[in-house]
Coordinates of C-alpha atoms in Angstrom, one line a residue:
M220 CA -39.1 40.0 -40.2
N221 CA -42.5 41.5 -40.2
T222 CA -44.4 39.0 -42.4
A223 CA -47.6 41.0 -42.1
V224 CA -46.2 43.8 -44.3
V225 CA -44.1 41.9 -46.8
D226 CA -45.7 41.4 -50.2
S227 CA -46.0 37.7 -50.6
T228 CA -45.5 38.0 -54.4
D229 CA -42.3 40.0 -54.1
V230 CA -40.0 37.0 -53.9
A231 CA -37.2 39.1 -55.5
S232 CA -37.0 41.5 -52.6
A233 CA -33.7 41.7 -50.7
E234 CA -35.3 40.6 -47.5
V235 CA -36.9 37.5 -49.0
R236 CA -33.7 36.6 -50.8
A237 CA -31.8 36.9 -47.5
L238 CA -34.4 34.7 -45.8
M239 CA -34.1 32.1 -48.6
E240 CA -30.3 32.0 -48.3
S241 CA -30.6 31.6 -44.5
F242 CA -33.1 28.8 -45.1
R243 CA -30.7 26.9 -47.4
H244 CA -27.8 27.4 -45.0
S245 CA -29.8 26.3 -41.9
M246 CA -31.3 23.2 -43.6
A247 CA -27.8 22.1 -44.8
R248 CA -26.4 22.4 -41.3
L249 CA -29.5 20.7 -39.8
R250 CA -29.1 17.7 -42.1
S251 CA -25.4 17.5 -41.2
E252 CA -26.1 17.6 -37.5
V253 CA -28.9 15.0 -37.6
A254 CA -26.6 12.7 -39.7
K255 CA -24.2 12.6 -36.8
V256 CA -26.7 10.4 -34.9
I257 CA -29.2 9.1 -37.4
V258 CA -28.0 6.8 -40.2
G259 CA -29.7 5.9 -43.4
Q260 CA -33.1 7.6 -42.8
D261 CA -32.7 10.6 -45.1
E262 CA -36.2 10.4 -46.5
V263 CA -37.8 10.2 -43.0
V264 CA -35.7 13.2 -41.9
D265 CA -36.9 15.2 -44.9
H266 CA -40.5 14.3 -44.1
L267 CA -40.1 15.5 -40.5
L268 CA -38.5 18.7 -41.8
I269 CA -41.4 19.2 -44.1
T270 CA -43.8 18.7 -41.2
L271 CA -42.1 21.4 -39.2
L272 CA -42.0 23.8 -42.2
V273 CA -45.7 23.3 -42.8
G274 CA -46.6 23.6 -39.1
G275 CA -48.2 20.2 -39.0
H276 CA -47.8 17.0 -37.0
C277 CA -46.4 13.7 -37.9
L278 CA -47.2 10.1 -37.0
I279 CA -44.2 7.8 -37.2
T280 CA -44.9 4.1 -37.5
G281 CA -42.1 1.7 -37.0
M282 CA -40.9 -1.5 -35.4
P283 CA -39.3 -1.3 -31.9
G284 CA -35.6 -0.5 -32.1
T285 CA -35.8 1.6 -35.3
A286 CA -34.7 4.8 -33.4
K287 CA -38.0 6.6 -33.6
T288 CA -37.5 8.3 -30.2
L289 CA -33.8 9.1 -30.9
L290 CA -34.7 10.6 -34.2
V291 CA -37.2 13.0 -32.8
R292 CA -35.0 14.0 -29.8
T293 CA -32.0 14.6 -32.1
L294 CA -34.1 16.7 -34.5
A295 CA -35.4 18.9 -31.7
T296 CA -31.9 19.5 -30.4
A297 CA -30.6 20.4 -33.9
L298 CA -33.6 22.8 -34.4
G299 CA -32.8 24.6 -31.1
L300 CA -36.3 23.9 -29.8
S301 CA -37.7 22.9 -26.4
F302 CA -38.5 19.2 -26.2
K303 CA -40.8 17.1 -24.0
R304 CA -41.5 13.3 -24.2
V305 CA -44.7 11.8 -23.0
Q306 CA -44.9 8.0 -22.6
F307 CA -48.5 7.2 -23.4
T308 CA -49.9 4.4 -21.2
P309 CA -53.4 3.1 -20.4
D310 CA -53.6 5.0 -17.1
L311 CA -52.5 8.4 -18.5
M312 CA -55.0 11.1 -17.8
P313 CA -55.7 14.2 -19.9
T314 CA -54.3 16.5 -17.1
D315 CA -51.1 14.5 -17.2
I316 CA -50.3 16.0 -20.6
T317 CA -52.2 19.4 -20.6
G318 CA -51.4 20.5 -17.0
T319 CA -53.7 21.2 -14.2
D320 CA -54.9 23.9 -11.7
I321 CA -53.7 23.6 -8.2
I322 CA -54.6 25.7 -5.1
E323 CA -51.7 27.7 -3.6
E324 CA -51.7 29.8 -0.5
D325 CA -50.3 33.3 -0.6
Q326 CA -47.9 33.4 2.4
T327 CA -48.3 37.2 2.8
T328 CA -52.1 37.4 2.7
G329 CA -53.2 33.9 3.5
R330 CA -55.5 33.9 0.5
R331 CA -55.8 30.7 -1.6
I332 CA -55.6 31.1 -5.4
W333 CA -55.7 28.8 -8.3
T334 CA -52.4 28.4 -10.2
F335 CA -52.0 26.6 -13.5
V336 CA -49.1 24.2 -13.7
Q337 CA -48.2 23.5 -17.3
G338 CA -48.0 19.9 -18.6
P339 CA -45.5 18.5 -21.1
L340 CA -47.6 19.9 -24.0
F341 CA -46.0 23.3 -23.3
A342 CA -42.9 22.7 -25.4
N343 CA -42.1 23.3 -29.1
V344 CA -41.6 19.6 -30.0
V345 CA -43.7 17.0 -28.1
L346 CA -43.0 13.4 -28.6
A347 CA -46.1 11.3 -28.0
D348 CA -44.5 7.9 -27.6
E349 CA -46.7 5.0 -28.4
I350 CA -49.8 7.2 -28.8
N351 CA -52.1 4.3 -29.4
R352 CA -51.6 2.9 -25.9
T353 CA -53.7 5.6 -24.2
P354 CA -57.5 5.6 -24.1
P355 CA -59.7 7.9 -26.2
K356 CA -60.3 10.4 -23.3
T357 CA -56.6 11.3 -23.2
Q358 CA -56.3 11.2 -27.0
S359 CA -59.0 13.8 -27.2
A360 CA -57.0 16.2 -25.0
L361 CA -54.2 15.9 -27.4
L362 CA -56.6 16.6 -30.3
E363 CA -57.4 20.1 -29.1
A364 CA -53.7 20.9 -28.7
M365 CA -52.9 19.7 -32.3
Q366 CA -55.7 21.6 -33.9
E367 CA -56.0 24.8 -31.9
H368 CA -52.5 25.0 -30.4
S369 CA -54.1 25.5 -27.0
V370 CA -55.4 23.5 -24.1
T371 CA -58.5 24.1 -22.0
V372 CA -58.4 23.4 -18.2
R373 CA -61.4 24.2 -15.9
G374 CA -62.8 26.4 -18.7
H375 CA -59.7 28.5 -19.1
R376 CA -57.8 28.4 -22.4
H377 CA -54.0 28.3 -22.4
R378 CA -52.0 29.0 -25.5
L379 CA -49.2 26.7 -26.3
T380 CA -45.6 27.6 -27.2
E381 CA -45.0 28.5 -30.9
P382 CA -43.9 26.8 -33.0
F383 CA -45.7 23.6 -31.8
F384 CA -45.3 20.2 -33.3
V385 CA -46.6 16.8 -32.1
L386 CA -44.4 13.9 -33.4
A387 CA -46.2 10.7 -32.4
T388 CA -45.0 7.1 -32.6
Q389 CA -46.8 3.9 -32.8
N390 CA -45.9 0.2 -33.0
P391 CA -47.5 -1.5 -36.0
I392 CA -47.3 -5.1 -34.7
E393 CA -48.7 -5.0 -31.2
L394 CA -52.5 -4.7 -30.9
E395 CA -53.1 -6.0 -27.4
G396 CA -53.6 -3.2 -25.0
T397 CA -53.8 -0.5 -27.7
Y398 CA -56.6 1.9 -28.6
P399 CA -56.9 2.7 -32.4
L400 CA -56.6 6.4 -33.1
P401 CA -60.0 8.0 -34.1
E402 CA -60.3 9.0 -37.7
A403 CA -60.7 12.6 -36.6
Q404 CA -57.3 12.6 -34.9
L405 CA -55.6 10.7 -37.6
D406 CA -56.7 13.4 -40.1
R407 CA -54.9 16.0 -38.0
F408 CA -51.5 14.4 -38.8
L409 CA -49.9 15.8 -41.9
F410 CA -47.9 12.6 -42.5
N411 CA -47.9 9.0 -41.5
V412 CA -44.3 8.1 -42.1
I413 CA -43.1 4.5 -42.2
L414 CA -39.8 4.0 -40.4
D415 CA -38.5 0.8 -42.1
Y416 CA -35.4 -1.4 -41.5
L417 CA -32.0 -0.1 -42.5
S418 CA -30.0 -1.5 -45.4
A419 CA -27.2 -3.9 -44.4
D420 CA -24.5 -1.2 -44.9
D421 CA -26.4 1.4 -42.8
E422 CA -27.0 -1.2 -40.1
L423 CA -23.3 -2.0 -40.0
A424 CA -22.5 1.8 -39.7
V425 CA -24.9 2.1 -36.8
V426 CA -23.3 -0.9 -35.0
N427 CA -19.8 0.5 -35.5
R428 CA -20.8 4.0 -34.4
F429 CA -22.7 3.2 -31.2
T430 CA -20.8 0.2 -29.9
N431 CA -17.3 1.7 -29.9
S432 CA -18.2 4.6 -27.5
V433 CA -20.5 5.1 -24.6
D434 CA -21.0 8.8 -25.5
M435 CA -23.5 10.0 -28.1
P436 CA -22.2 12.3 -30.8
E437 CA -22.8 16.0 -29.8
V438 CA -25.5 17.7 -31.8
S439 CA -25.4 21.5 -32.1
S440 CA -28.5 23.7 -32.7
C441 CA -28.7 25.2 -36.2
T442 CA -31.7 27.5 -35.8
N443 CA -34.3 28.7 -33.3
A444 CA -38.0 29.1 -32.8
D445 CA -38.2 32.6 -34.3
E446 CA -36.3 31.6 -37.4
I447 CA -38.5 28.5 -37.9
L448 CA -41.6 30.7 -37.8
K449 CA -40.0 32.8 -40.6
F450 CA -39.3 29.7 -42.6
Q451 CA -42.9 28.6 -42.2
W452 CA -44.0 31.9 -43.6
L453 CA -41.5 31.5 -46.5
T454 CA -42.8 28.0 -47.3
R455 CA -46.4 29.3 -47.8
Q456 CA -45.2 31.9 -50.3
V457 CA -43.9 29.3 -52.8
P458 CA -46.0 29.6 -55.9
V459 CA -48.0 26.6 -57.3
A460 CA -49.1 26.5 -61.0
D461 CA -52.8 25.9 -61.6
S462 CA -52.0 22.7 -63.4
V463 CA -50.1 21.3 -60.4
N464 CA -52.9 22.4 -58.0
R465 CA -55.4 20.7 -60.3
Y466 CA -53.3 17.5 -60.3
A467 CA -53.3 17.5 -56.4
V468 CA -57.1 18.0 -56.4
N469 CA -57.7 15.2 -58.9
L470 CA -55.4 12.9 -57.0
V471 CA -57.3 13.3 -53.8
R472 CA -60.7 13.2 -55.4
A473 CA -59.7 10.0 -57.1
T474 CA -59.4 8.3 -53.6
R475 CA -63.2 8.6 -53.1
A476 CA -65.0 5.5 -54.5
T477 CA -68.0 7.7 -55.5
D478 CA -66.0 10.2 -57.6
P479 CA -65.9 9.8 -61.4
L480 CA -62.1 10.0 -61.2
A481 CA -61.9 6.9 -59.0
T482 CA -60.2 3.9 -60.5
D483 CA -61.6 0.4 -60.5
Q484 CA -59.2 -0.6 -57.7
I485 CA -60.4 2.4 -55.5
R486 CA -64.0 1.4 -56.0
K487 CA -63.2 -2.2 -55.1
Y488 CA -61.0 -1.7 -52.1
I489 CA -61.5 1.7 -50.5
K490 CA -64.5 2.4 -48.2
F491 CA -63.7 6.1 -47.4
G492 CA -61.3 8.4 -49.3
A493 CA -59.5 11.5 -48.2
S494 CA -61.1 14.9 -47.6
V495 CA -60.1 18.4 -48.7
R496 CA -57.8 18.7 -45.8
A497 CA -55.6 16.1 -47.5
T498 CA -55.5 18.3 -50.7
M499 CA -54.3 21.3 -48.7
S500 CA -51.8 19.1 -46.9
I501 CA -50.4 17.7 -50.1
T502 CA -50.0 21.2 -51.6
L503 CA -48.4 22.7 -48.5
A504 CA -46.0 19.7 -48.1
A505 CA -45.1 19.9 -51.8
K506 CA -44.1 23.6 -51.3
A507 CA -41.8 22.6 -48.4
R508 CA -40.3 19.8 -50.4
A509 CA -39.6 22.2 -53.3
L510 CA -37.8 24.6 -50.9
L511 CA -35.7 21.8 -49.4
A512 CA -34.7 20.8 -52.9
G513 CA -33.6 24.4 -53.6
R514 CA -36.5 25.3 -55.9
Y515 CA -39.1 28.1 -55.6
H516 CA -41.8 26.3 -57.5
V517 CA -43.7 23.1 -57.1
T518 CA -43.6 20.3 -59.7
H519 CA -45.9 17.3 -60.4
E520 CA -43.1 15.1 -59.0
D521 CA -43.4 16.9 -55.6
I522 CA -47.0 16.0 -55.5
K523 CA -46.4 12.3 -56.4
V524 CA -43.7 11.9 -53.7
I525 CA -45.7 13.6 -51.0
A526 CA -49.0 11.9 -51.7
P527 CA -48.4 8.5 -50.1
P528 CA -47.4 9.7 -46.5
V529 CA -50.2 12.3 -46.6
L530 CA -52.9 9.9 -47.8
R531 CA -52.2 6.5 -46.3
H532 CA -53.8 7.2 -43.0
R533 CA -56.7 9.2 -44.4
M534 CA -58.0 6.3 -46.6
L535 CA -60.0 3.4 -45.1
A536 CA -59.8 0.1 -46.8
N537 CA -62.8 -2.3 -46.9
Y538 CA -63.0 -6.0 -46.1
H539 CA -62.3 -6.9 -49.8
A540 CA -58.8 -5.4 -49.4
E541 CA -58.2 -7.3 -46.3
S542 CA -59.3 -10.6 -47.8
D543 CA -57.2 -10.0 -50.9
G544 CA -54.2 -8.9 -48.9
V545 CA -54.2 -5.4 -50.6
T546 CA -52.9 -2.5 -48.6
V547 CA -53.8 1.2 -48.9
D548 CA -50.2 1.8 -50.1
D549 CA -50.7 -0.7 -52.9
V550 CA -53.8 1.1 -54.0
L551 CA -52.1 4.5 -53.8
K552 CA -49.1 3.3 -55.9
Q553 CA -51.4 2.1 -58.7
L554 CA -53.5 5.3 -58.5
I555 CA -50.6 7.6 -58.8
Q556 CA -49.2 5.6 -61.7
Q557 CA -52.6 5.6 -63.6
L558 CA -53.1 9.4 -63.1
A559 CA -49.6 10.0 -64.4
E560 CA -50.3 8.2 -67.7

């Protein structure tokens, strides 16, 4: 599909209708395939799908043993995308993930030439496992890839494979031997998704499923890279009413303690609020959520549901919040409730 020549307002065209039908079919199959392996994390799976549809990156925060790595690997397989996993450690160097130039000798001429050897970033889905265990120098190499979809080695720029997504994991309880992610890098993540414990019934289902057989369920691919790029284009064509856009803008502006819209709790507990990038992220993610729900319009409810994972890592609490035991999620919950009244 040549998206450059399709009128973005002509959602009734046969070509767009066919793409929407393909989208619905692919997403239904995708959810079914992922459910073969992943139990009871439907909301997290939807957030990862939204990340892919928007063309963003996702930070997954969860306790050890909550299937973070398994979830990302399963999703990449179901999407039909190339997958690479990088275990982030304190001794990891930037070239270990970007790739490096090596000198090779041409056997026919005897001349020596520089040859670029690609690193694990050259894949559609990159799992940055325990991203906060590597020092800032290596984290900055990942920052360029996330923002520019390219890496620079010895002054030469190399484009990454499209579509390109970084799905990073971090452990919320271990602080020793970790390097907090810089605010600039945190802001590049569309979502900070919390992978919580399963319910008792879901945990029982996991035990029964994975202790009765040594073989993992086979997951089939439901789409491919070219189709996902089309779905990304379709996502951005979803219309948003001015009132819904205004609601998203007001919500983000209200996270800033100096803004007139800020609540008393924001002024008391939040040191820095979210930027305009957060507003764009909420709107784009809400479009994707609407599509996944079978709608071609965005509602206020989409904004409310999407706001917490978009904003929780973009707001910095102050020492009053820490001393009172108040989290950013607590503040966000009250803020969304007050703006809805």
